[in-house]
Amino acid sequence: MYLELKNLSKRFGEKEVVKNLSLSLGKGELLCLLGSSGCGKTTTLKMIGGFLKPDAGEIRVDGEDITRLEPEERPVSTVFQSYALFPHLTVLDNVAYGLKFQKMKRGEIRDMAMEYLDTVGLAEYAGYKIHEISGGQQQRVALVRSLITRPKVLLLDEPLSNLDAKLRVKMRQEIRQIQKEFGITMVFVTHDQEEAMVLGDSIAIMDQGDLVQIGAPEEVYIRPANEFAGNFLGISNRFKDDNGKDIYCRPEDLVFTSDGEIHGEILRGEFLGFYRQYYIRTTDGSEIILRAGRDVLRQKGEKVALAVK
C-alpha cells in the first residue's frame, strides 16, 4: 500500500486520543477520516503531516518510514482549515511560495505556478490579493499551492467547513476532480457524513480514538460494523417488530404495506422534495423514520403496517 499507518497511538496527558490505529491507502486513492469532534481524526492527520510525533507506531509513504521526519522533510503537504494563505502576497506568489526552496529559476517558478492556476481556472486572478477573491477561490489557491510541490500524499483538514452549504457542494466536486486529474493520494478529514460519502474511495470511521470501520462508502453504509457506525453514517432505525424480533434498518429500507409485521402510528410527516419522510411510533414504543416517494401520502395519527424491503 502507498500510505500505511501501523499501530499508531497518541496520548495527551491521561487521555489517549488515538489508540493503536492501523490502516492503509492505495496510490491515487482518497480516504475520508470521519468522526465527531474529539474522535482523533485531526490528531491522526497531524501525525501523518509530522506536526505531532506519535507515542508509538509507524507511518510509511511509498515504502519509506517517515515516522520521525520533520514536516518539511516528508513527501506530504497539508491544506489547513483556515487555508493559511499569505494575505500580503498575490495569488500567484502564494502558489509559487513552496517552489522557492527547490532551487528553481524565477521564470520557471512563475511559469509552473501559472500552469497550476490555469488548471483550476484561476489564471486571470494571478495578480489579485487573497482578500480580493472569494472563499471558494481561496480554497483552490490553497489546494494548488500544496499540489505544486508534488507531494506523494495530500492532507486536508476539514477544508470546506468555512464555506456556505451551496459552495461546499461545488467545492467537493472540484476537489474530487482535481484529485483525479493529478492522481494524488489524499486523506480528507471531515465530520460531514454526506461529504465523506461523495468524496471518499474509502471511509474510515473513528470514535474516541478507535478505528470503528473502514471500507468503501457503499460497504460502510449498507453493512455497518456495529451500532455506532450505523448511527453515525446516516440515519439508522432500531426497534422490535410485532414478534419481538430486533430490526436494524435504514429509513429507505422500510415500506408501507397492508400485511407487514411492524405496526405503528404516524407522528408527523415532512415533504423533502423528491421524497417524504415519516416519523412513526411502533408498538414497542420506538420512534422510527421511513422514507417514501413524494406521492405516498399518510396523515398524522394514522395507523400503519410496515415491512422491511
PDB file of C-alpha atoms in Angstrom:
ATOM      1  CA  MET A   1       0.000   0.000   0.000  1.00  0.00           C
ATOM      2  CA  TYR A   2       1.077   3.584  -0.681  1.00  0.00           C
ATOM      3  CA  LEU A   3       0.219   5.092   2.717  1.00  0.00           C
ATOM      4  CA  GLU A   4       0.391   2.823   5.747  1.00  0.00           C
ATOM      5  CA  LEU A   5      -0.322   3.572   9.388  1.00  0.00           C
ATOM      6  CA  LYS A   6       0.721   0.757  11.719  1.00  0.00           C
ATOM      7  CA  ASN A   7      -0.365   0.655  15.373  1.00  0.00           C
ATOM      8  CA  LEU A   8      -0.337   4.441  15.688  1.00  0.00           C
ATOM      9  CA  SER A   9      -1.004   5.836  19.172  1.00  0.00           C
ATOM     10  CA  LYS A  10      -1.025   9.307  20.714  1.00  0.00           C
ATOM     11  CA  ARG A  11      -1.728  10.437  24.252  1.00  0.00           C
ATOM     12  CA  PHE A  12      -2.187  13.913  25.719  1.00  0.00           C
ATOM     13  CA  GLY A  13      -1.736  13.610  29.481  1.00  0.00           C
ATOM     14  CA  GLU A  14      -4.106  10.922  30.753  1.00  0.00           C
ATOM     15  CA  LYS A  15      -6.210  10.897  27.587  1.00  0.00           C
ATOM     16  CA  GLU A  16      -5.317   8.514  24.773  1.00  0.00           C
ATOM     17  CA  VAL A  17      -6.681  10.292  21.683  1.00  0.00           C
ATOM     18  CA  VAL A  18      -5.515   7.766  19.064  1.00  0.00           C
ATOM     19  CA  LYS A  19      -5.432   4.097  20.051  1.00  0.00           C
ATOM     20  CA  ASN A  20      -3.334   1.556  18.158  1.00  0.00           C
ATOM     21  CA  LEU A  21      -4.608   2.777  14.763  1.00  0.00           C
ATOM     22  CA  SER A  22      -3.768   0.770  11.639  1.00  0.00           C
ATOM     23  CA  LEU A  23      -4.998   1.499   8.119  1.00  0.00           C
ATOM     24  CA  SER A  24      -3.666   1.666   4.568  1.00  0.00           C
ATOM     25  CA  LEU A  25      -4.417   3.525   1.357  1.00  0.00           C
ATOM     26  CA  GLY A  26      -3.533   2.773  -2.259  1.00  0.00           C
ATOM     27  CA  LYS A  27      -1.784   5.207  -4.591  1.00  0.00           C
ATOM     28  CA  GLY A  28      -4.142   7.789  -6.110  1.00  0.00           C
ATOM     29  CA  GLU A  29      -6.966   6.988  -3.675  1.00  0.00           C
ATOM     30  CA  LEU A  30      -8.898   9.363  -1.425  1.00  0.00           C
ATOM     31  CA  LEU A  31      -9.584   8.323   2.157  1.00  0.00           C
ATOM     32  CA  CYS A  32     -12.078  10.248   4.281  1.00  0.00           C
ATOM     33  CA  LEU A  33     -11.408  10.180   8.023  1.00  0.00           C
ATOM     34  CA  LEU A  34     -14.864  10.624   9.501  1.00  0.00           C
ATOM     35  CA  GLY A  35     -15.882  11.240  13.085  1.00  0.00           C
ATOM     36  CA  SER A  36     -17.272  13.709  15.564  1.00  0.00           C
ATOM     37  CA  SER A  37     -15.191  16.379  17.310  1.00  0.00           C
ATOM     38  CA  GLY A  38     -12.559  14.857  19.586  1.00  0.00           C
ATOM     39  CA  CYS A  39     -12.544  11.409  17.958  1.00  0.00           C
ATOM     40  CA  GLY A  40      -8.844  11.618  16.997  1.00  0.00           C
ATOM     41  CA  LYS A  41      -9.097  12.264  13.249  1.00  0.00           C
ATOM     42  CA  THR A  42      -7.231  15.615  13.214  1.00  0.00           C
ATOM     43  CA  THR A  43      -4.587  14.224  15.586  1.00  0.00           C
ATOM     44  CA  THR A  44      -4.081  11.354  13.136  1.00  0.00           C
ATOM     45  CA  LEU A  45      -3.715  13.833  10.269  1.00  0.00           C
ATOM     46  CA  LYS A  46      -1.165  15.886  12.216  1.00  0.00           C
ATOM     47  CA  MET A  47       0.885  12.765  12.918  1.00  0.00           C
ATOM     48  CA  ILE A  48       0.951  11.917   9.195  1.00  0.00           C
ATOM     49  CA  GLY A  49       1.994  15.504   8.426  1.00  0.00           C
ATOM     50  CA  GLY A  50       4.706  15.493  11.098  1.00  0.00           C
ATOM     51  CA  PHE A  51       3.187  18.241  13.238  1.00  0.00           C
ATOM     52  CA  LEU A  52       2.726  15.738  16.085  1.00  0.00           C
ATOM     53  CA  LYS A  53       5.008  12.835  16.917  1.00  0.00           C
ATOM     54  CA  PRO A  54       3.262   9.528  17.725  1.00  0.00           C
ATOM     55  CA  ASP A  55       3.926   7.847  21.051  1.00  0.00           C
ATOM     56  CA  ALA A  56       4.014   4.507  19.259  1.00  0.00           C
ATOM     57  CA  GLY A  57       3.544   3.111  15.783  1.00  0.00           C
ATOM     58  CA  GLU A  58       4.837   3.689  12.284  1.00  0.00           C
ATOM     59  CA  ILE A  59       3.932   5.836   9.253  1.00  0.00           C
ATOM     60  CA  ARG A  60       5.119   4.747   5.805  1.00  0.00           C
ATOM     61  CA  VAL A  61       4.679   6.505   2.447  1.00  0.00           C
ATOM     62  CA  ASP A  62       5.599   4.627  -0.728  1.00  0.00           C
ATOM     63  CA  GLY A  63       7.581   2.150   1.364  1.00  0.00           C
ATOM     64  CA  GLU A  64       9.558   4.827   3.247  1.00  0.00           C
ATOM     65  CA  ASP A  65       9.350   5.110   7.031  1.00  0.00           C
ATOM     66  CA  ILE A  66       8.644   8.805   7.702  1.00  0.00           C
ATOM     67  CA  THR A  67       7.588   8.458  11.349  1.00  0.00           C
ATOM     68  CA  ARG A  68      10.417  10.570  12.783  1.00  0.00           C
ATOM     69  CA  LEU A  69      10.937  13.001   9.910  1.00  0.00           C
ATOM     70  CA  GLU A  70      10.199  16.708  10.331  1.00  0.00           C
ATOM     71  CA  PRO A  71       7.220  18.117   8.363  1.00  0.00           C
ATOM     72  CA  GLU A  72       9.424  19.775   5.730  1.00  0.00           C
ATOM     73  CA  GLU A  73      11.309  16.505   5.165  1.00  0.00           C
ATOM     74  CA  ARG A  74       8.183  14.495   4.389  1.00  0.00           C
ATOM     75  CA  PRO A  75       6.690  13.901   0.914  1.00  0.00           C
ATOM     76  CA  VAL A  76       3.447  15.195   2.405  1.00  0.00           C
ATOM     77  CA  SER A  77       1.603  18.514   2.134  1.00  0.00           C
ATOM     78  CA  THR A  78      -1.310  19.834   4.216  1.00  0.00           C
ATOM     79  CA  VAL A  79      -4.264  22.080   3.425  1.00  0.00           C
ATOM     80  CA  PHE A  80      -5.461  23.540   6.712  1.00  0.00           C
ATOM     81  CA  GLN A  81      -8.991  24.507   7.688  1.00  0.00           C
ATOM     82  CA  SER A  82      -8.001  28.186   7.615  1.00  0.00           C
ATOM     83  CA  TYR A  83      -6.137  27.722   4.255  1.00  0.00           C
ATOM     84  CA  ALA A  84      -3.117  29.545   5.831  1.00  0.00           C
ATOM     85  CA  LEU A  85      -2.628  31.742   2.760  1.00  0.00           C
ATOM     86  CA  PHE A  86      -0.379  34.801   2.914  1.00  0.00           C
ATOM     87  CA  PRO A  87      -2.651  37.886   2.763  1.00  0.00           C
ATOM     88  CA  HIS A  88       0.153  40.258   1.727  1.00  0.00           C
ATOM     89  CA  LEU A  89       1.068  38.140  -1.320  1.00  0.00           C
ATOM     90  CA  THR A  90      -0.727  37.820  -4.647  1.00  0.00           C
ATOM     91  CA  VAL A  91      -2.490  34.637  -5.715  1.00  0.00           C
ATOM     92  CA  LEU A  92       0.464  33.809  -7.964  1.00  0.00           C
ATOM     93  CA  ASP A  93       3.039  34.376  -5.213  1.00  0.00           C
ATOM     94  CA  ASN A  94       1.034  32.233  -2.787  1.00  0.00           C
ATOM     95  CA  VAL A  95       1.021  29.331  -5.227  1.00  0.00           C
ATOM     96  CA  ALA A  96       4.695  29.795  -6.105  1.00  0.00           C
ATOM     97  CA  TYR A  97       5.841  30.053  -2.484  1.00  0.00           C
ATOM     98  CA  GLY A  98       6.693  26.383  -1.966  1.00  0.00           C
ATOM     99  CA  LEU A  99       8.858  26.276  -5.106  1.00  0.00           C
ATOM    100  CA  LYS A 100      11.239  28.963  -3.824  1.00  0.00           C
ATOM    101  CA  PHE A 101      13.003  26.326  -1.745  1.00  0.00           C
ATOM    102  CA  GLN A 102      13.550  23.934  -4.666  1.00  0.00           C
ATOM    103  CA  LYS A 103      16.423  25.692  -6.458  1.00  0.00           C
ATOM    104  CA  MET A 104      14.361  26.663  -9.482  1.00  0.00           C
ATOM    105  CA  LYS A 105      14.829  29.787 -11.578  1.00  0.00           C
ATOM    106  CA  ARG A 106      12.371  32.634 -11.048  1.00  0.00           C
ATOM    107  CA  GLY A 107      10.941  32.320 -14.559  1.00  0.00           C
ATOM    108  CA  GLU A 108      10.440  28.569 -14.186  1.00  0.00           C
ATOM    109  CA  ILE A 109       8.654  29.098 -10.865  1.00  0.00           C
ATOM    110  CA  ARG A 110       6.308  31.674 -12.390  1.00  0.00           C
ATOM    111  CA  ASP A 111       5.528  29.520 -15.423  1.00  0.00           C
ATOM    112  CA  MET A 112       4.781  26.479 -13.287  1.00  0.00           C
ATOM    113  CA  ALA A 113       2.598  28.481 -10.871  1.00  0.00           C
ATOM    114  CA  MET A 114       0.616  29.923 -13.797  1.00  0.00           C
ATOM    115  CA  GLU A 115       0.174  26.435 -15.232  1.00  0.00           C
ATOM    116  CA  TYR A 116      -1.294  25.175 -11.962  1.00  0.00           C
ATOM    117  CA  LEU A 117      -3.546  28.232 -11.618  1.00  0.00           C
ATOM    118  CA  ASP A 118      -4.788  27.643 -15.142  1.00  0.00           C
ATOM    119  CA  THR A 119      -5.630  24.042 -14.221  1.00  0.00           C
ATOM    120  CA  VAL A 120      -8.114  25.267 -11.597  1.00  0.00           C
ATOM    121  CA  GLY A 121      -9.400  28.206 -13.645  1.00  0.00           C
ATOM    122  CA  LEU A 122      -7.642  30.959 -11.675  1.00  0.00           C
ATOM    123  CA  ALA A 123      -5.016  32.200 -14.112  1.00  0.00           C
ATOM    124  CA  GLU A 124      -6.852  35.513 -14.576  1.00  0.00           C
ATOM    125  CA  TYR A 125      -6.676  36.114 -10.794  1.00  0.00           C
ATOM    126  CA  ALA A 126      -2.883  35.678 -10.576  1.00  0.00           C
ATOM    127  CA  GLY A 127      -2.292  39.333  -9.666  1.00  0.00           C
ATOM    128  CA  TYR A 128      -5.101  39.574  -7.111  1.00  0.00           C
ATOM    129  CA  LYS A 129      -4.504  39.729  -3.354  1.00  0.00           C
ATOM    130  CA  ILE A 130      -6.105  36.991  -1.267  1.00  0.00           C
ATOM    131  CA  HIS A 131      -8.805  39.261   0.207  1.00  0.00           C
ATOM    132  CA  GLU A 132      -9.907  40.161  -3.332  1.00  0.00           C
ATOM    133  CA  ILE A 133     -11.053  36.634  -4.231  1.00  0.00           C
ATOM    134  CA  SER A 134     -13.926  34.502  -2.904  1.00  0.00           C
ATOM    135  CA  GLY A 135     -13.778  31.732  -0.303  1.00  0.00           C
ATOM    136  CA  GLY A 136     -14.071  29.049  -2.957  1.00  0.00           C
ATOM    137  CA  GLN A 137     -11.264  30.615  -4.967  1.00  0.00           C
ATOM    138  CA  GLN A 138      -9.098  30.796  -1.840  1.00  0.00           C
ATOM    139  CA  GLN A 139      -9.752  27.086  -1.347  1.00  0.00           C
ATOM    140  CA  ARG A 140      -8.480  26.353  -4.863  1.00  0.00           C
ATOM    141  CA  VAL A 141      -5.399  28.518  -4.286  1.00  0.00           C
ATOM    142  CA  ALA A 142      -4.638  26.557  -1.100  1.00  0.00           C
ATOM    143  CA  LEU A 143      -5.047  23.281  -2.999  1.00  0.00           C
ATOM    144  CA  VAL A 144      -2.728  24.113  -5.886  1.00  0.00           C
ATOM    145  CA  ARG A 145      -0.177  25.698  -3.530  1.00  0.00           C
ATOM    146  CA  SER A 146       0.053  22.300  -1.852  1.00  0.00           C
ATOM    147  CA  LEU A 147      -0.066  20.318  -5.111  1.00  0.00           C
ATOM    148  CA  ILE A 148       2.657  22.313  -6.876  1.00  0.00           C
ATOM    149  CA  THR A 149       5.357  20.845  -4.623  1.00  0.00           C
ATOM    150  CA  ARG A 150       4.242  17.432  -5.936  1.00  0.00           C
ATOM    151  CA  PRO A 151       3.707  15.672  -2.612  1.00  0.00           C
ATOM    152  CA  LYS A 152       3.105  11.948  -2.544  1.00  0.00           C
ATOM    153  CA  VAL A 153       0.256  12.465  -0.056  1.00  0.00           C
ATOM    154  CA  LEU A 154      -2.007  15.495   0.370  1.00  0.00           C
ATOM    155  CA  LEU A 155      -3.749  16.001   3.718  1.00  0.00           C
ATOM    156  CA  LEU A 156      -6.883  18.138   4.057  1.00  0.00           C
ATOM    157  CA  ASP A 157      -8.176  19.119   7.498  1.00  0.00           C
ATOM    158  CA  GLU A 158     -11.894  19.991   7.189  1.00  0.00           C
ATOM    159  CA  PRO A 159     -11.093  22.411   4.334  1.00  0.00           C
ATOM    160  CA  LEU A 160     -14.743  23.130   3.460  1.00  0.00           C
ATOM    161  CA  SER A 161     -16.054  23.927   6.931  1.00  0.00           C
ATOM    162  CA  ASN A 162     -15.763  27.708   6.452  1.00  0.00           C
ATOM    163  CA  LEU A 163     -17.852  27.734   3.260  1.00  0.00           C
ATOM    164  CA  ASP A 164     -21.625  28.071   2.913  1.00  0.00           C
ATOM    165  CA  ALA A 165     -23.684  24.972   2.044  1.00  0.00           C
ATOM    166  CA  LYS A 166     -24.015  25.640  -1.702  1.00  0.00           C
ATOM    167  CA  LEU A 167     -20.312  26.406  -2.122  1.00  0.00           C
ATOM    168  CA  ARG A 168     -19.362  23.315  -0.116  1.00  0.00           C
ATOM    169  CA  VAL A 169     -21.205  21.119  -2.621  1.00  0.00           C
ATOM    170  CA  LYS A 170     -19.447  22.843  -5.533  1.00  0.00           C
ATOM    171  CA  MET A 171     -16.011  22.650  -3.909  1.00  0.00           C
ATOM    172  CA  ARG A 172     -16.192  18.984  -3.009  1.00  0.00           C
ATOM    173  CA  GLN A 173     -16.887  18.260  -6.702  1.00  0.00           C
ATOM    174  CA  GLU A 174     -13.872  20.374  -7.649  1.00  0.00           C
ATOM    175  CA  ILE A 175     -11.635  18.682  -5.071  1.00  0.00           C
ATOM    176  CA  ARG A 176     -12.591  15.263  -6.449  1.00  0.00           C
ATOM    177  CA  GLN A 177     -11.902  16.449  -9.992  1.00  0.00           C
ATOM    178  CA  ILE A 178      -8.515  17.896  -9.019  1.00  0.00           C
ATOM    179  CA  GLN A 179      -7.633  14.734  -7.113  1.00  0.00           C
ATOM    180  CA  LYS A 180      -8.382  12.580 -10.154  1.00  0.00           C
ATOM    181  CA  GLU A 181      -6.630  14.929 -12.568  1.00  0.00           C
ATOM    182  CA  PHE A 182      -3.394  14.999 -10.561  1.00  0.00           C
ATOM    183  CA  GLY A 183      -3.667  11.362  -9.427  1.00  0.00           C
ATOM    184  CA  ILE A 184      -2.811  12.489  -5.913  1.00  0.00           C
ATOM    185  CA  THR A 185      -3.252  10.330  -2.820  1.00  0.00           C
ATOM    186  CA  MET A 186      -5.423  12.243  -0.335  1.00  0.00           C
ATOM    187  CA  VAL A 187      -6.518  11.956   3.277  1.00  0.00           C
ATOM    188  CA  PHE A 188      -9.543  14.172   3.897  1.00  0.00           C
ATOM    189  CA  VAL A 189     -10.720  14.846   7.456  1.00  0.00           C
ATOM    190  CA  THR A 190     -14.406  15.685   7.903  1.00  0.00           C
ATOM    191  CA  HIS A 191     -17.299  15.358  10.347  1.00  0.00           C
ATOM    192  CA  ASP A 192     -19.818  15.628   7.484  1.00  0.00           C
ATOM    193  CA  GLN A 193     -21.225  12.199   6.523  1.00  0.00           C
ATOM    194  CA  GLU A 194     -22.501  13.302   3.114  1.00  0.00           C
ATOM    195  CA  GLU A 195     -19.138  14.862   2.291  1.00  0.00           C
ATOM    196  CA  ALA A 196     -17.384  11.586   3.137  1.00  0.00           C
ATOM    197  CA  MET A 197     -19.829   9.542   1.045  1.00  0.00           C
ATOM    198  CA  VAL A 198     -19.393  11.771  -2.011  1.00  0.00           C
ATOM    199  CA  LEU A 199     -15.613  12.210  -1.840  1.00  0.00           C
ATOM    200  CA  GLY A 200     -14.139   9.010  -0.463  1.00  0.00           C
ATOM    201  CA  ASP A 201     -12.884   5.949  -2.286  1.00  0.00           C
ATOM    202  CA  SER A 202     -12.917   4.647   1.268  1.00  0.00           C
ATOM    203  CA  ILE A 203     -14.219   5.922   4.606  1.00  0.00           C
ATOM    204  CA  ALA A 204     -12.619   5.366   8.000  1.00  0.00           C
ATOM    205  CA  ILE A 205     -14.998   5.995  10.906  1.00  0.00           C
ATOM    206  CA  MET A 206     -13.322   6.926  14.189  1.00  0.00           C
ATOM    207  CA  ASP A 207     -14.756   7.104  17.709  1.00  0.00           C
ATOM    208  CA  GLN A 208     -12.855   8.109  20.836  1.00  0.00           C
ATOM    209  CA  GLY A 209      -9.512   7.303  19.244  1.00  0.00           C
ATOM    210  CA  ASP A 210     -10.558   3.920  17.881  1.00  0.00           C
ATOM    211  CA  LEU A 211     -10.980   2.931  14.246  1.00  0.00           C
ATOM    212  CA  VAL A 212     -14.546   1.606  14.160  1.00  0.00           C
ATOM    213  CA  GLN A 213     -14.732   0.623  10.489  1.00  0.00           C
ATOM    214  CA  ILE A 214     -13.001   1.231   7.163  1.00  0.00           C
ATOM    215  CA  GLY A 215     -14.331   0.406   3.721  1.00  0.00           C
ATOM    216  CA  ALA A 216     -15.913   1.713   0.536  1.00  0.00           C
ATOM    217  CA  PRO A 217     -18.806   4.156   1.140  1.00  0.00           C
ATOM    218  CA  GLU A 218     -21.416   1.621  -0.025  1.00  0.00           C
ATOM    219  CA  GLU A 219     -19.981  -1.106   2.200  1.00  0.00           C
ATOM    220  CA  VAL A 220     -19.821   1.083   5.300  1.00  0.00           C
ATOM    221  CA  TYR A 221     -23.351   2.416   4.738  1.00  0.00           C
ATOM    222  CA  ILE A 222     -25.070  -0.867   3.842  1.00  0.00           C
ATOM    223  CA  ARG A 223     -23.097  -3.132   6.199  1.00  0.00           C
ATOM    224  CA  PRO A 224     -22.040  -1.057   9.235  1.00  0.00           C
ATOM    225  CA  ALA A 225     -19.674  -2.889  11.574  1.00  0.00           C
ATOM    226  CA  ASN A 226     -21.660  -2.008  14.680  1.00  0.00           C
ATOM    227  CA  GLU A 227     -24.432   0.216  16.007  1.00  0.00           C
ATOM    228  CA  PHE A 228     -22.159   3.258  16.307  1.00  0.00           C
ATOM    229  CA  ALA A 229     -21.116   3.055  12.638  1.00  0.00           C
ATOM    230  CA  GLY A 230     -24.733   2.559  11.585  1.00  0.00           C
ATOM    231  CA  ASN A 231     -25.928   5.584  13.527  1.00  0.00           C
ATOM    232  CA  PHE A 232     -23.027   7.834  12.598  1.00  0.00           C
ATOM    233  CA  LEU A 233     -23.151   7.333   8.839  1.00  0.00           C
ATOM    234  CA  GLY A 234     -26.706   8.348   8.028  1.00  0.00           C
ATOM    235  CA  ILE A 235     -29.924   7.607   9.898  1.00  0.00           C
ATOM    236  CA  SER A 236     -30.440   4.119  11.319  1.00  0.00           C
ATOM    237  CA  ASN A 237     -33.599   2.631  12.860  1.00  0.00           C
ATOM    238  CA  ARG A 238     -33.510   0.153  15.718  1.00  0.00           C
ATOM    239  CA  PHE A 239     -36.716  -1.408  17.045  1.00  0.00           C
ATOM    240  CA  LYS A 240     -38.651  -4.674  17.528  1.00  0.00           C
ATOM    241  CA  ASP A 241     -41.331  -5.990  15.187  1.00  0.00           C
ATOM    242  CA  ASP A 242     -44.652  -7.407  16.413  1.00  0.00           C
ATOM    243  CA  ASN A 243     -42.987 -10.764  17.094  1.00  0.00           C
ATOM    244  CA  GLY A 244     -40.256  -9.220  19.273  1.00  0.00           C
ATOM    245  CA  LYS A 245     -37.528  -9.638  16.657  1.00  0.00           C
ATOM    246  CA  ASP A 246     -34.783  -6.976  16.673  1.00  0.00           C
ATOM    247  CA  ILE A 247     -34.746  -4.906  13.478  1.00  0.00           C
ATOM    248  CA  TYR A 248     -31.903  -2.656  12.309  1.00  0.00           C
ATOM    249  CA  CYS A 249     -32.512  -0.813   9.047  1.00  0.00           C
ATOM    250  CA  ARG A 250     -32.208   2.453   7.139  1.00  0.00           C
ATOM    251  CA  PRO A 251     -35.291   4.667   6.599  1.00  0.00           C
ATOM    252  CA  GLU A 252     -35.311   3.852   2.877  1.00  0.00           C
ATOM    253  CA  ASP A 253     -35.469   0.110   3.666  1.00  0.00           C
ATOM    254  CA  LEU A 254     -38.972   0.429   5.153  1.00  0.00           C
ATOM    255  CA  VAL A 255     -42.188   0.400   3.110  1.00  0.00           C
ATOM    256  CA  PHE A 256     -45.890   0.792   3.883  1.00  0.00           C
ATOM    257  CA  THR A 257     -47.796  -2.449   3.303  1.00  0.00           C
ATOM    258  CA  SER A 258     -51.142  -3.973   4.239  1.00  0.00           C
ATOM    259  CA  ASP A 259     -49.767  -7.180   5.770  1.00  0.00           C
ATOM    260  CA  GLY A 260     -46.489  -6.160   7.420  1.00  0.00           C
ATOM    261  CA  GLU A 261     -45.228  -7.492  10.752  1.00  0.00           C
ATOM    262  CA  ILE A 262     -44.482  -3.988  12.006  1.00  0.00           C
ATOM    263  CA  HIS A 263     -47.310  -1.770  13.201  1.00  0.00           C
ATOM    264  CA  GLY A 264     -47.302   1.814  14.353  1.00  0.00           C
ATOM    265  CA  GLU A 265     -48.808   5.282  14.225  1.00  0.00           C
ATOM    266  CA  ILE A 266     -47.774   8.272  12.108  1.00  0.00           C
ATOM    267  CA  LEU A 267     -46.394  11.023  14.362  1.00  0.00           C
ATOM    268  CA  ARG A 268     -45.615  13.520  11.614  1.00  0.00           C
ATOM    269  CA  GLY A 269     -44.516  13.792   8.013  1.00  0.00           C
ATOM    270  CA  GLU A 270     -42.081  16.029   6.121  1.00  0.00           C
ATOM    271  CA  PHE A 271     -42.034  16.897   2.427  1.00  0.00           C
ATOM    272  CA  LEU A 272     -38.386  16.952   1.307  1.00  0.00           C
ATOM    273  CA  GLY A 273     -38.695  17.458  -2.443  1.00  0.00           C
ATOM    274  CA  PHE A 274     -38.160  14.138  -4.174  1.00  0.00           C
ATOM    275  CA  TYR A 275     -39.263  12.089  -1.130  1.00  0.00           C
ATOM    276  CA  ARG A 276     -41.382  12.259   2.017  1.00  0.00           C
ATOM    277  CA  GLN A 277     -40.078  11.384   5.458  1.00  0.00           C
ATOM    278  CA  TYR A 278     -42.425   9.927   8.059  1.00  0.00           C
ATOM    279  CA  TYR A 279     -41.831   9.617  11.796  1.00  0.00           C
ATOM    280  CA  ILE A 280     -43.631   6.602  13.225  1.00  0.00           C
ATOM    281  CA  ARG A 281     -44.084   5.225  16.739  1.00  0.00           C
ATOM    282  CA  THR A 282     -44.075   1.427  16.644  1.00  0.00           C
ATOM    283  CA  THR A 283     -45.921  -0.920  19.001  1.00  0.00           C
ATOM    284  CA  ASP A 284     -42.749  -1.395  21.098  1.00  0.00           C
ATOM    285  CA  GLY A 285     -42.621   2.376  21.705  1.00  0.00           C
ATOM    286  CA  SER A 286     -39.703   3.120  19.379  1.00  0.00           C
ATOM    287  CA  GLU A 287     -39.721   6.189  17.129  1.00  0.00           C
ATOM    288  CA  ILE A 288     -38.519   5.267  13.651  1.00  0.00           C
ATOM    289  CA  ILE A 289     -38.181   7.001  10.285  1.00  0.00           C
ATOM    290  CA  LEU A 290     -39.483   5.834   6.913  1.00  0.00           C
ATOM    291  CA  ARG A 291     -38.641   7.451   3.579  1.00  0.00           C
ATOM    292  CA  ALA A 292     -41.137   7.068   0.756  1.00  0.00           C
ATOM    293  CA  GLY A 293     -41.826   8.600  -2.643  1.00  0.00           C
ATOM    294  CA  ARG A 294     -43.335  12.071  -2.615  1.00  0.00           C
ATOM    295  CA  ASP A 295     -46.631  10.676  -3.922  1.00  0.00           C
ATOM    296  CA  VAL A 296     -47.013   8.424  -0.841  1.00  0.00           C
ATOM    297  CA  LEU A 297     -49.373  10.321   1.482  1.00  0.00           C
ATOM    298  CA  ARG A 298     -50.098   9.433   5.114  1.00  0.00           C
ATOM    299  CA  GLN A 299     -51.786  11.518   7.824  1.00  0.00           C
ATOM    300  CA  LYS A 300     -50.736  12.284  11.385  1.00  0.00           C
ATOM    301  CA  GLY A 301     -52.367   9.755  13.750  1.00  0.00           C
ATOM    302  CA  GLU A 302     -52.932   7.182  11.006  1.00  0.00           C
ATOM    303  CA  LYS A 303     -52.371   3.545  11.964  1.00  0.00           C
ATOM    304  CA  VAL A 304     -49.991   1.853   9.524  1.00  0.00           C
ATOM    305  CA  ALA A 305     -48.365  -1.506   8.785  1.00  0.00           C
ATOM    306  CA  LEU A 306     -44.758  -1.671   7.601  1.00  0.00           C
ATOM    307  CA  ALA A 307     -42.290  -4.179   6.208  1.00  0.00           C
ATOM    308  CA  VAL A 308     -38.540  -4.195   5.618  1.00  0.00           C
ATOM    309  CA  LYS A 309     -37.621  -4.471   1.931  1.00  0.00           C
TER     310      LYS A 309
END
